[in-house]
Coordinates of C-alpha atoms in Angstrom, one line a residue:
M90 CA 127.1 129.2 134.9
R91 CA 125.7 127.4 137.7
R92 CA 128.7 125.3 138.6
S93 CA 131.2 128.5 138.7
L94 CA 128.2 130.4 141.1
R95 CA 128.4 127.4 143.5
E96 CA 132.3 127.5 143.8
I97 CA 132.4 131.1 144.3
V98 CA 129.9 131.0 147.2
S99 CA 131.7 127.8 148.6
A100 CA 135.0 130.3 148.3
D101 CA 133.3 132.8 150.4
G102 CA 133.2 135.1 147.3
D103 CA 136.5 134.8 146.0
I104 CA 136.4 134.5 141.9
P105 CA 138.5 130.8 141.3
S106 CA 139.0 130.0 137.6
P107 CA 135.5 130.0 135.9
L108 CA 134.4 126.5 134.6
L109 CA 134.1 126.8 131.0
R110 CA 132.0 124.4 129.0
R111 CA 133.4 123.1 126.0
R112 CA 131.5 122.6 122.7
Q113 CA 130.9 119.1 121.8
T114 CA 131.0 118.1 118.2
V115 CA 128.3 115.4 117.5
P116 CA 128.2 113.7 114.5
R117 CA 125.1 114.3 112.1
K118 CA 122.8 111.4 112.1
L119 CA 122.6 109.8 108.4
L120 CA 119.3 108.5 106.7
M121 CA 119.9 106.0 104.0
L122 CA 116.5 105.3 102.1
I123 CA 117.2 102.7 99.1
D124 CA 114.5 102.0 96.2
V125 CA 114.4 98.2 95.4
S126 CA 111.9 98.2 92.8
G127 CA 112.7 96.8 89.4
S128 CA 113.8 99.7 87.8
M129 CA 116.6 99.8 90.2
K130 CA 117.5 96.3 89.7
L131 CA 121.1 97.4 88.5
Y132 CA 122.2 99.2 91.3
T133 CA 120.6 98.0 94.4
S134 CA 123.6 95.5 95.1
D135 CA 126.1 98.5 95.1
Y136 CA 123.9 100.8 97.2
L137 CA 123.6 97.8 99.9
K138 CA 127.3 97.6 100.2
L139 CA 127.4 101.4 100.6
A140 CA 124.8 101.0 103.0
H141 CA 127.1 99.0 105.1
A142 CA 130.0 100.9 104.8
A143 CA 127.9 104.0 106.2
V144 CA 126.5 102.1 109.0
Q145 CA 129.8 100.4 110.2
G146 CA 131.4 104.0 109.7
A147 CA 129.0 106.2 111.2
D148 CA 127.8 106.2 114.6
R149 CA 124.2 107.4 113.8
A150 CA 123.2 105.8 110.1
E151 CA 120.0 104.2 109.8
V152 CA 119.0 102.5 106.2
F153 CA 115.2 101.6 105.1
T154 CA 114.6 100.0 101.9
F155 CA 111.5 100.9 99.9
G156 CA 109.4 99.8 96.8
T157 CA 105.8 98.8 97.3
R158 CA 106.8 98.6 101.5
L159 CA 109.1 100.5 103.6
T160 CA 111.6 97.5 105.6
R161 CA 114.2 99.0 107.9
I162 CA 117.6 96.9 107.5
T163 CA 119.8 98.6 109.6
S164 CA 119.9 96.2 112.3
A165 CA 121.4 93.7 109.6
L166 CA 123.8 96.0 108.0
R167 CA 125.5 96.0 111.9
I168 CA 127.2 92.8 111.2
R169 CA 130.4 93.5 110.6
D170 CA 131.1 90.7 107.8
R171 CA 129.7 92.5 104.6
N172 CA 128.6 89.2 102.9
Q173 CA 126.6 87.6 106.3
A174 CA 125.2 91.6 106.7
L175 CA 123.9 91.9 103.0
A176 CA 122.5 88.2 103.5
R177 CA 120.5 89.3 106.1
A178 CA 119.1 92.4 104.9
A179 CA 118.1 90.6 101.6
A180 CA 116.1 88.1 103.7
Q181 CA 114.3 91.0 105.6
V182 CA 113.1 92.6 102.3
D183 CA 109.7 91.1 100.7
D184 CA 109.6 93.4 97.8
W185 CA 112.8 93.3 95.7
D186 CA 112.4 94.0 92.1
G187 CA 108.6 95.2 92.1
G188 CA 106.9 98.4 91.7
T189 CA 107.4 101.2 93.0
R190 CA 105.3 103.5 95.7
M191 CA 107.6 106.0 97.0
G192 CA 105.2 108.6 98.3
P193 CA 103.1 106.2 100.3
T194 CA 106.2 104.4 101.4
L195 CA 107.7 107.5 102.6
L196 CA 104.6 108.8 104.3
A197 CA 104.8 105.3 106.0
L198 CA 108.2 105.9 107.6
L199 CA 107.0 109.6 109.0
S200 CA 104.0 107.9 110.4
V201 CA 105.7 105.7 112.5
P202 CA 107.4 108.4 115.6
R203 CA 110.2 105.9 116.0
F204 CA 111.3 105.9 112.5
S205 CA 110.0 110.0 112.1
A206 CA 112.7 110.8 114.8
F207 CA 115.4 109.1 112.4
A208 CA 115.0 112.1 110.0
R209 CA 115.1 115.2 112.5
G210 CA 118.4 116.5 112.1
A211 CA 119.6 114.3 109.8
A212 CA 121.0 114.1 106.4
I213 CA 118.8 112.3 104.3
V214 CA 119.8 110.4 101.4
I215 CA 117.5 108.9 98.8
L216 CA 118.7 106.4 96.5
S217 CA 116.1 106.3 93.7
D218 CA 114.9 107.4 90.2
A219 CA 112.2 108.4 91.6
L220 CA 109.9 107.2 88.6
E221 CA 106.6 107.4 90.8
R222 CA 103.7 105.7 88.9
G223 CA 100.4 107.9 89.0
D224 CA 99.7 110.6 90.8
H225 CA 102.9 112.0 92.6
A226 CA 100.6 114.1 95.4
E227 CA 101.6 111.8 98.2
L228 CA 105.3 111.9 97.2
E229 CA 105.4 115.6 97.2
M230 CA 103.9 115.6 100.6
A231 CA 106.2 113.2 101.9
M232 CA 108.9 115.0 100.7
R233 CA 108.0 118.4 101.8
R234 CA 107.6 117.0 105.5
L235 CA 110.7 115.2 105.4
S236 CA 112.4 118.4 104.2
A237 CA 111.3 120.2 107.2
R238 CA 112.7 117.8 109.6
A239 CA 116.0 117.1 107.7
F240 CA 119.4 118.7 107.9
R241 CA 119.7 118.4 104.3
L242 CA 117.5 116.3 101.9
S243 CA 119.2 114.6 99.0
L244 CA 118.1 112.4 96.0
A245 CA 120.6 110.4 94.2
T246 CA 119.4 108.6 91.0
P247 CA 120.9 106.8 88.5
L248 CA 119.5 108.8 85.6
A249 CA 121.5 111.7 86.1
G250 CA 124.2 109.7 85.0
D251 CA 123.2 110.6 81.6
P252 CA 124.2 114.1 80.5
R253 CA 121.0 114.3 78.9
F254 CA 119.2 114.0 82.2
R255 CA 116.8 116.8 83.0
P256 CA 114.5 116.8 86.0
A257 CA 111.2 117.1 83.3
T258 CA 108.8 114.2 84.9
A259 CA 106.0 116.0 87.1
A260 CA 107.1 114.3 90.2
L261 CA 110.6 115.5 90.1
R262 CA 109.4 119.1 89.1
A263 CA 107.0 119.0 92.3
I264 CA 110.2 117.7 94.6
L265 CA 112.5 119.9 93.0
P266 CA 112.0 123.0 94.9
V267 CA 112.5 120.9 98.4
L268 CA 115.7 119.1 97.5
D269 CA 118.6 120.3 98.5
D270 CA 120.6 117.9 96.2
L271 CA 119.5 116.1 92.8
V272 CA 123.0 114.2 92.2
D273 CA 124.0 111.5 89.8
G274 CA 123.4 108.1 91.8
S275 CA 125.0 105.9 89.0
S276 CA 128.6 105.7 90.5
I277 CA 129.4 104.6 94.2
T278 CA 132.7 106.6 93.8
G279 CA 130.9 109.2 93.0
L280 CA 128.1 108.6 95.8
T281 CA 130.8 108.1 98.3
E282 CA 132.4 111.4 97.6
F283 CA 129.0 113.1 97.7
I284 CA 128.1 111.6 101.4
L285 CA 131.4 112.8 102.8
S286 CA 130.7 116.0 101.6
L287 CA 127.3 116.8 103.1
A288 CA 128.7 118.7 105.8
R289 CA 130.0 121.5 103.4
P290 CA 127.3 123.9 102.1
A291 CA 126.1 123.9 98.7
P292 CA 123.7 125.6 96.0
A293 CA 120.1 124.4 96.5
A294 CA 119.1 121.8 93.7
A295 CA 116.6 123.8 92.0
A296 CA 119.1 127.0 91.6
I297 CA 121.6 124.4 90.0
W298 CA 119.4 122.7 87.5
K299 CA 118.0 126.2 86.7
R300 CA 120.9 126.6 84.8
V301 CA 120.3 123.4 82.7
L302 CA 116.5 123.6 82.4

């Protein structure tokens, strides 16, 4: 509008063709949080390969691992050669195959302004079985805060690959209302298709799982 008015004034009041602003399409940020605890050992390698492909293919992808601590591995995954990238990422992570402190590590991400900014407006995909030990209050708090910042908050758990799976643990029941998606994380092909579908609307996780609970 300002540029159009300046053009009209410079043309002594004549109305030239208006200057139109074209709407730009900006890729949505993708934030992947990968559980590297012992219970996820069978899936960690494939998840990291998927994360490497995401960083290579998307302009605004960020990747963290968590177990008992939080580690940002995005820079390592920017290396084009996958083997070199995964080796560099592996060297950065100190809590392989240990326990899980999902709530505290997610709160740690939110406590660092630079890291918390990655979550704002992002499609957040957490790859974890969400088997939080002990009190799940911190996990619930972290997930609510992430949900408030995110465009979409998704949990992909390999446990959902079992047809008998139900979000029956206290932790999963607590966070289900704030999840946009609770999906099968046991198949890389399925996960890839899910990530590529994130721009399309879908029913909330709680609405879907109410049908089987």
